[in-house]
């Protein structure tokens, strides 16, 4: 195989992650091999192993680049202390955009993410960080307790997970705009009941 031109390490690593996303999406985690990923990236297996120890290591990088990056973006936006209803709108529309465009979110990949301890621990850590930070923010801007704030976040998360299953398992298009409007409205009504500080 002819190897692609030498690139800076950071760019090469990103290229390998992009290739892995495509290969995992097409073949699943169990069906994909490091050789498949190297071939897709246009590099030798030796070049791949310079950046990653094994397939699990690559998979963890893929999870960090997709779900992890999305969570970090939410937390960065939260640091600006936006009005609570604007925050809800941004999070819902952002997730809807990801759900609409994302091609690598498959049930098999998330099943593997649960089975691989390093990936499971990473996801538990970043999700926990996200839930705790958003719960503190909601509590500060409403009369909700910490536990009720966390429950509200998990309800939103459960809705998104249900939409992912619908996208992957059932025929028929999802009207993302209508769904986003309904989710936002539901959360705004709940927050209004609990005296969210900004106007709806």
PDB file of C-alpha atoms in Angstrom:
ATOM      1  CA  UNK A   1       0.000   0.000   0.000  1.00  0.00           C
ATOM      2  CA  UNK A   2       1.257   3.441  -0.903  1.00  0.00           C
ATOM      3  CA  UNK A   3       1.298   5.592   2.237  1.00  0.00           C
ATOM      4  CA  UNK A   4      -0.096   9.119   2.185  1.00  0.00           C
ATOM      5  CA  UNK A   5       2.403  11.991   2.564  1.00  0.00           C
ATOM      6  CA  UNK A   6       3.979  12.595   5.985  1.00  0.00           C
ATOM      7  CA  UNK A   7       1.810  14.865   8.096  1.00  0.00           C
ATOM      8  CA  UNK A   8       2.231  16.516  11.529  1.00  0.00           C
ATOM      9  CA  UNK A   9       1.351  14.072  14.316  1.00  0.00           C
ATOM     10  CA  UNK A  10      -1.787  15.951  15.418  1.00  0.00           C
ATOM     11  CA  UNK A  11      -3.181  16.047  11.875  1.00  0.00           C
ATOM     12  CA  UNK A  12      -2.342  12.381  11.292  1.00  0.00           C
ATOM     13  CA  UNK A  13      -4.068  11.408  14.531  1.00  0.00           C
ATOM     14  CA  UNK A  14      -7.196  13.348  13.523  1.00  0.00           C
ATOM     15  CA  UNK A  15      -7.087  11.655  10.107  1.00  0.00           C
ATOM     16  CA  UNK A  16      -6.975   8.241  11.780  1.00  0.00           C
ATOM     17  CA  UNK A  17      -9.915   9.117  14.043  1.00  0.00           C
ATOM     18  CA  UNK A  18     -11.967  10.255  11.028  1.00  0.00           C
ATOM     19  CA  UNK A  19     -11.119   7.004   9.245  1.00  0.00           C
ATOM     20  CA  UNK A  20     -12.027   4.993  12.353  1.00  0.00           C
ATOM     21  CA  UNK A  21     -15.415   6.719  12.604  1.00  0.00           C
ATOM     22  CA  UNK A  22     -16.210   5.678   9.045  1.00  0.00           C
ATOM     23  CA  UNK A  23     -14.938   2.119   9.460  1.00  0.00           C
ATOM     24  CA  UNK A  24     -16.707   1.568  12.813  1.00  0.00           C
ATOM     25  CA  UNK A  25     -19.911   2.918  11.308  1.00  0.00           C
ATOM     26  CA  UNK A  26     -19.680   0.586   8.323  1.00  0.00           C
ATOM     27  CA  UNK A  27     -18.393  -2.588   9.999  1.00  0.00           C
ATOM     28  CA  UNK A  28     -19.235  -2.094  13.669  1.00  0.00           C
ATOM     29  CA  UNK A  29     -16.654  -2.323  16.428  1.00  0.00           C
ATOM     30  CA  UNK A  30     -16.306  -6.107  16.367  1.00  0.00           C
ATOM     31  CA  UNK A  31     -16.097  -6.311  12.572  1.00  0.00           C
ATOM     32  CA  UNK A  32     -13.569  -3.504  12.145  1.00  0.00           C
ATOM     33  CA  UNK A  33      -9.827  -4.137  12.253  1.00  0.00           C
ATOM     34  CA  UNK A  34      -6.868  -1.823  12.748  1.00  0.00           C
ATOM     35  CA  UNK A  35      -5.822  -2.805   9.220  1.00  0.00           C
ATOM     36  CA  UNK A  36      -9.179  -1.531   7.897  1.00  0.00           C
ATOM     37  CA  UNK A  37      -8.682   1.778   9.682  1.00  0.00           C
ATOM     38  CA  UNK A  38      -5.077   2.171   8.531  1.00  0.00           C
ATOM     39  CA  UNK A  39      -6.082   1.402   4.944  1.00  0.00           C
ATOM     40  CA  UNK A  40      -8.926   3.921   5.081  1.00  0.00           C
ATOM     41  CA  UNK A  41      -6.561   6.581   6.450  1.00  0.00           C
ATOM     42  CA  UNK A  42      -3.949   5.736   3.820  1.00  0.00           C
ATOM     43  CA  UNK A  43      -1.243   4.803   6.321  1.00  0.00           C
ATOM     44  CA  UNK A  44       0.611   1.660   7.361  1.00  0.00           C
ATOM     45  CA  UNK A  45      -0.413  -0.306  10.459  1.00  0.00           C
ATOM     46  CA  UNK A  46       2.909   0.766  11.968  1.00  0.00           C
ATOM     47  CA  UNK A  47       1.905   4.410  11.585  1.00  0.00           C
ATOM     48  CA  UNK A  48      -1.442   3.663  13.225  1.00  0.00           C
ATOM     49  CA  UNK A  49       0.252   1.932  16.173  1.00  0.00           C
ATOM     50  CA  UNK A  50       2.496   4.979  16.621  1.00  0.00           C
ATOM     51  CA  UNK A  51      -0.652   6.897  17.637  1.00  0.00           C
ATOM     52  CA  UNK A  52      -2.837   4.159  19.166  1.00  0.00           C
ATOM     53  CA  UNK A  53      -2.055   1.008  21.156  1.00  0.00           C
ATOM     54  CA  UNK A  54      -4.961  -1.058  19.838  1.00  0.00           C
ATOM     55  CA  UNK A  55      -8.515  -0.952  18.507  1.00  0.00           C
ATOM     56  CA  UNK A  56      -9.972  -0.090  21.915  1.00  0.00           C
ATOM     57  CA  UNK A  57      -7.599   2.878  22.143  1.00  0.00           C
ATOM     58  CA  UNK A  58      -8.863   4.133  18.776  1.00  0.00           C
ATOM     59  CA  UNK A  59     -12.464   3.585  19.833  1.00  0.00           C
ATOM     60  CA  UNK A  60     -11.937   5.661  22.983  1.00  0.00           C
ATOM     61  CA  UNK A  61     -10.525   8.459  20.806  1.00  0.00           C
ATOM     62  CA  UNK A  62     -13.616   8.257  18.575  1.00  0.00           C
ATOM     63  CA  UNK A  63     -15.943   8.520  21.600  1.00  0.00           C
ATOM     64  CA  UNK A  64     -13.974  11.526  22.903  1.00  0.00           C
ATOM     65  CA  UNK A  65     -14.128  13.201  19.502  1.00  0.00           C
ATOM     66  CA  UNK A  66     -17.896  12.713  19.166  1.00  0.00           C
ATOM     67  CA  UNK A  67     -19.830  12.505  22.445  1.00  0.00           C
ATOM     68  CA  UNK A  68     -17.014  13.980  24.554  1.00  0.00           C
ATOM     69  CA  UNK A  69     -16.528  17.016  22.333  1.00  0.00           C
ATOM     70  CA  UNK A  70     -20.266  17.705  22.328  1.00  0.00           C
ATOM     71  CA  UNK A  71     -20.399  17.622  26.138  1.00  0.00           C
ATOM     72  CA  UNK A  72     -17.380  19.928  26.428  1.00  0.00           C
ATOM     73  CA  UNK A  73     -19.066  22.424  24.087  1.00  0.00           C
ATOM     74  CA  UNK A  74     -22.147  22.439  26.320  1.00  0.00           C
ATOM     75  CA  UNK A  75     -20.007  23.040  29.405  1.00  0.00           C
ATOM     76  CA  UNK A  76     -18.109  25.864  27.696  1.00  0.00           C
ATOM     77  CA  UNK A  77     -21.385  27.563  26.800  1.00  0.00           C
ATOM     78  CA  UNK A  78     -22.603  27.106  30.361  1.00  0.00           C
ATOM     79  CA  UNK A  79     -19.608  29.128  31.609  1.00  0.00           C
ATOM     80  CA  UNK A  80     -21.084  32.219  29.934  1.00  0.00           C
ATOM     81  CA  UNK A  81     -24.084  31.932  32.316  1.00  0.00           C
ATOM     82  CA  UNK A  82     -26.733  32.423  29.614  1.00  0.00           C
ATOM     83  CA  UNK A  83     -30.409  32.944  30.528  1.00  0.00           C
ATOM     84  CA  UNK A  84     -31.782  29.536  31.442  1.00  0.00           C
ATOM     85  CA  UNK A  85     -34.367  29.320  28.660  1.00  0.00           C
ATOM     86  CA  UNK A  86     -31.808  30.340  26.046  1.00  0.00           C
ATOM     87  CA  UNK A  87     -29.531  27.616  27.382  1.00  0.00           C
ATOM     88  CA  UNK A  88     -32.301  25.016  27.013  1.00  0.00           C
ATOM     89  CA  UNK A  89     -32.954  26.161  23.432  1.00  0.00           C
ATOM     90  CA  UNK A  90     -29.266  26.015  22.471  1.00  0.00           C
ATOM     91  CA  UNK A  91     -28.765  22.547  23.973  1.00  0.00           C
ATOM     92  CA  UNK A  92     -31.896  21.109  22.326  1.00  0.00           C
ATOM     93  CA  UNK A  93     -31.186  22.593  18.889  1.00  0.00           C
ATOM     94  CA  UNK A  94     -27.522  21.586  19.102  1.00  0.00           C
ATOM     95  CA  UNK A  95     -28.414  17.991  19.927  1.00  0.00           C
ATOM     96  CA  UNK A  96     -31.064  17.870  17.215  1.00  0.00           C
ATOM     97  CA  UNK A  97     -28.460  18.993  14.698  1.00  0.00           C
ATOM     98  CA  UNK A  98     -26.099  16.244  15.811  1.00  0.00           C
ATOM     99  CA  UNK A  99     -28.845  13.613  15.770  1.00  0.00           C
ATOM    100  CA  UNK A 100     -29.947  14.678  12.299  1.00  0.00           C
ATOM    101  CA  UNK A 101     -26.459  14.640  10.765  1.00  0.00           C
ATOM    102  CA  UNK A 102     -24.637  12.003  12.804  1.00  0.00           C
ATOM    103  CA  UNK A 103     -23.885   8.769  10.999  1.00  0.00           C
ATOM    104  CA  UNK A 104     -21.687   6.929  13.507  1.00  0.00           C
ATOM    105  CA  UNK A 105     -24.202   6.718  16.352  1.00  0.00           C
ATOM    106  CA  UNK A 106     -25.231   3.075  16.165  1.00  0.00           C
ATOM    107  CA  UNK A 107     -26.609   0.803  18.864  1.00  0.00           C
ATOM    108  CA  UNK A 108     -23.743  -1.649  18.387  1.00  0.00           C
ATOM    109  CA  UNK A 109     -21.145   1.067  18.951  1.00  0.00           C
ATOM    110  CA  UNK A 110     -22.799   2.254  22.156  1.00  0.00           C
ATOM    111  CA  UNK A 111     -23.110  -1.345  23.320  1.00  0.00           C
ATOM    112  CA  UNK A 112     -19.354  -1.719  22.873  1.00  0.00           C
ATOM    113  CA  UNK A 113     -18.790   1.596  24.634  1.00  0.00           C
ATOM    114  CA  UNK A 114     -20.542   0.085  27.661  1.00  0.00           C
ATOM    115  CA  UNK A 115     -18.501  -3.136  27.499  1.00  0.00           C
ATOM    116  CA  UNK A 116     -15.062  -1.497  27.289  1.00  0.00           C
ATOM    117  CA  UNK A 117     -14.155  -0.336  30.783  1.00  0.00           C
ATOM    118  CA  UNK A 118     -11.972   2.617  29.754  1.00  0.00           C
ATOM    119  CA  UNK A 119     -14.690   3.934  27.469  1.00  0.00           C
ATOM    120  CA  UNK A 120     -17.426   3.295  30.042  1.00  0.00           C
ATOM    121  CA  UNK A 121     -15.418   5.084  32.748  1.00  0.00           C
ATOM    122  CA  UNK A 122     -14.722   8.031  30.446  1.00  0.00           C
ATOM    123  CA  UNK A 123     -18.409   8.386  29.526  1.00  0.00           C
ATOM    124  CA  UNK A 124     -19.477   8.108  33.176  1.00  0.00           C
ATOM    125  CA  UNK A 125     -16.976  10.815  34.096  1.00  0.00           C
ATOM    126  CA  UNK A 126     -17.906  13.335  31.375  1.00  0.00           C
ATOM    127  CA  UNK A 127     -21.652  12.687  31.760  1.00  0.00           C
ATOM    128  CA  UNK A 128     -21.385  13.083  35.515  1.00  0.00           C
ATOM    129  CA  UNK A 129     -19.478  16.335  35.087  1.00  0.00           C
ATOM    130  CA  UNK A 130     -22.093  17.618  32.652  1.00  0.00           C
ATOM    131  CA  UNK A 131     -25.077  16.630  34.839  1.00  0.00           C
ATOM    132  CA  UNK A 132     -23.560  18.132  38.002  1.00  0.00           C
ATOM    133  CA  UNK A 133     -22.620  21.427  36.316  1.00  0.00           C
ATOM    134  CA  UNK A 134     -26.000  21.860  34.608  1.00  0.00           C
ATOM    135  CA  UNK A 135     -27.861  20.880  37.798  1.00  0.00           C
ATOM    136  CA  UNK A 136     -26.008  23.573  39.768  1.00  0.00           C
ATOM    137  CA  UNK A 137     -26.850  26.083  37.048  1.00  0.00           C
ATOM    138  CA  UNK A 138     -30.568  25.142  37.002  1.00  0.00           C
ATOM    139  CA  UNK A 139     -30.759  25.221  40.802  1.00  0.00           C
ATOM    140  CA  UNK A 140     -29.186  28.687  40.830  1.00  0.00           C
ATOM    141  CA  UNK A 141     -31.734  29.993  38.311  1.00  0.00           C
ATOM    142  CA  UNK A 142     -34.911  28.340  39.646  1.00  0.00           C
ATOM    143  CA  UNK A 143     -36.526  27.020  42.798  1.00  0.00           C
ATOM    144  CA  UNK A 144     -35.670  23.418  41.893  1.00  0.00           C
ATOM    145  CA  UNK A 145     -33.614  21.306  44.274  1.00  0.00           C
ATOM    146  CA  UNK A 146     -30.386  19.667  43.113  1.00  0.00           C
ATOM    147  CA  UNK A 147     -32.117  16.274  42.775  1.00  0.00           C
ATOM    148  CA  UNK A 148     -35.004  17.702  40.757  1.00  0.00           C
ATOM    149  CA  UNK A 149     -32.566  19.621  38.572  1.00  0.00           C
ATOM    150  CA  UNK A 150     -30.696  16.386  37.844  1.00  0.00           C
ATOM    151  CA  UNK A 151     -33.977  14.603  37.116  1.00  0.00           C
ATOM    152  CA  UNK A 152     -34.874  17.290  34.570  1.00  0.00           C
ATOM    153  CA  UNK A 153     -31.537  16.767  32.801  1.00  0.00           C
ATOM    154  CA  UNK A 154     -31.995  12.986  32.719  1.00  0.00           C
ATOM    155  CA  UNK A 155     -35.522  13.387  31.339  1.00  0.00           C
ATOM    156  CA  UNK A 156     -34.107  15.434  28.460  1.00  0.00           C
ATOM    157  CA  UNK A 157     -31.368  12.846  27.983  1.00  0.00           C
ATOM    158  CA  UNK A 158     -33.933  10.025  27.901  1.00  0.00           C
ATOM    159  CA  UNK A 159     -35.919  11.845  25.214  1.00  0.00           C
ATOM    160  CA  UNK A 160     -32.785  12.208  23.071  1.00  0.00           C
ATOM    161  CA  UNK A 161     -31.896   8.543  23.568  1.00  0.00           C
ATOM    162  CA  UNK A 162     -35.417   7.563  22.520  1.00  0.00           C
ATOM    163  CA  UNK A 163     -35.096   9.664  19.374  1.00  0.00           C
ATOM    164  CA  UNK A 164     -31.776   7.976  18.584  1.00  0.00           C
ATOM    165  CA  UNK A 165     -33.426   4.546  18.856  1.00  0.00           C
ATOM    166  CA  UNK A 166     -36.286   5.724  16.655  1.00  0.00           C
ATOM    167  CA  UNK A 167     -33.842   7.007  14.044  1.00  0.00           C
ATOM    168  CA  UNK A 168     -31.870   3.769  13.999  1.00  0.00           C
ATOM    169  CA  UNK A 169     -34.635   1.201  14.351  1.00  0.00           C
ATOM    170  CA  UNK A 170     -37.806   2.535  12.767  1.00  0.00           C
ATOM    171  CA  UNK A 171     -38.780   3.758   9.349  1.00  0.00           C
ATOM    172  CA  UNK A 172     -40.147   7.236   8.853  1.00  0.00           C
ATOM    173  CA  UNK A 173     -38.494  10.606   9.081  1.00  0.00           C
ATOM    174  CA  UNK A 174     -38.295  12.510  12.348  1.00  0.00           C
ATOM    175  CA  UNK A 175     -39.478  16.112  12.162  1.00  0.00           C
ATOM    176  CA  UNK A 176     -36.579  17.579  14.135  1.00  0.00           C
ATOM    177  CA  UNK A 177     -37.996  21.105  14.262  1.00  0.00           C
ATOM    178  CA  UNK A 178     -41.338  20.002  15.718  1.00  0.00           C
ATOM    179  CA  UNK A 179     -39.617  17.713  18.216  1.00  0.00           C
ATOM    180  CA  UNK A 180     -37.207  20.477  19.268  1.00  0.00           C
ATOM    181  CA  UNK A 181     -40.065  22.947  19.771  1.00  0.00           C
ATOM    182  CA  UNK A 182     -42.013  20.424  21.868  1.00  0.00           C
ATOM    183  CA  UNK A 183     -39.027  19.522  24.060  1.00  0.00           C
ATOM    184  CA  UNK A 184     -38.171  23.191  24.621  1.00  0.00           C
ATOM    185  CA  UNK A 185     -41.804  24.043  25.426  1.00  0.00           C
ATOM    186  CA  UNK A 186     -42.087  21.176  27.906  1.00  0.00           C
ATOM    187  CA  UNK A 187     -38.928  22.247  29.754  1.00  0.00           C
ATOM    188  CA  UNK A 188     -39.871  25.922  29.717  1.00  0.00           C
ATOM    189  CA  UNK A 189     -43.278  25.204  31.239  1.00  0.00           C
ATOM    190  CA  UNK A 190     -41.670  23.127  33.972  1.00  0.00           C
ATOM    191  CA  UNK A 191     -39.070  25.815  34.682  1.00  0.00           C
ATOM    192  CA  UNK A 192     -41.737  28.527  34.714  1.00  0.00           C
ATOM    193  CA  UNK A 193     -43.638  26.567  37.345  1.00  0.00           C
ATOM    194  CA  UNK A 194     -40.465  26.490  39.412  1.00  0.00           C
ATOM    195  CA  UNK A 195     -39.702  30.192  39.030  1.00  0.00           C
ATOM    196  CA  UNK A 196     -36.847  30.182  36.526  1.00  0.00           C
ATOM    197  CA  UNK A 197     -35.243  33.627  36.784  1.00  0.00           C
ATOM    198  CA  UNK A 198     -35.368  34.761  33.140  1.00  0.00           C
ATOM    199  CA  UNK A 199     -38.548  35.495  31.227  1.00  0.00           C
ATOM    200  CA  UNK A 200     -40.035  32.935  28.839  1.00  0.00           C
TER     201      UNK A 200
END
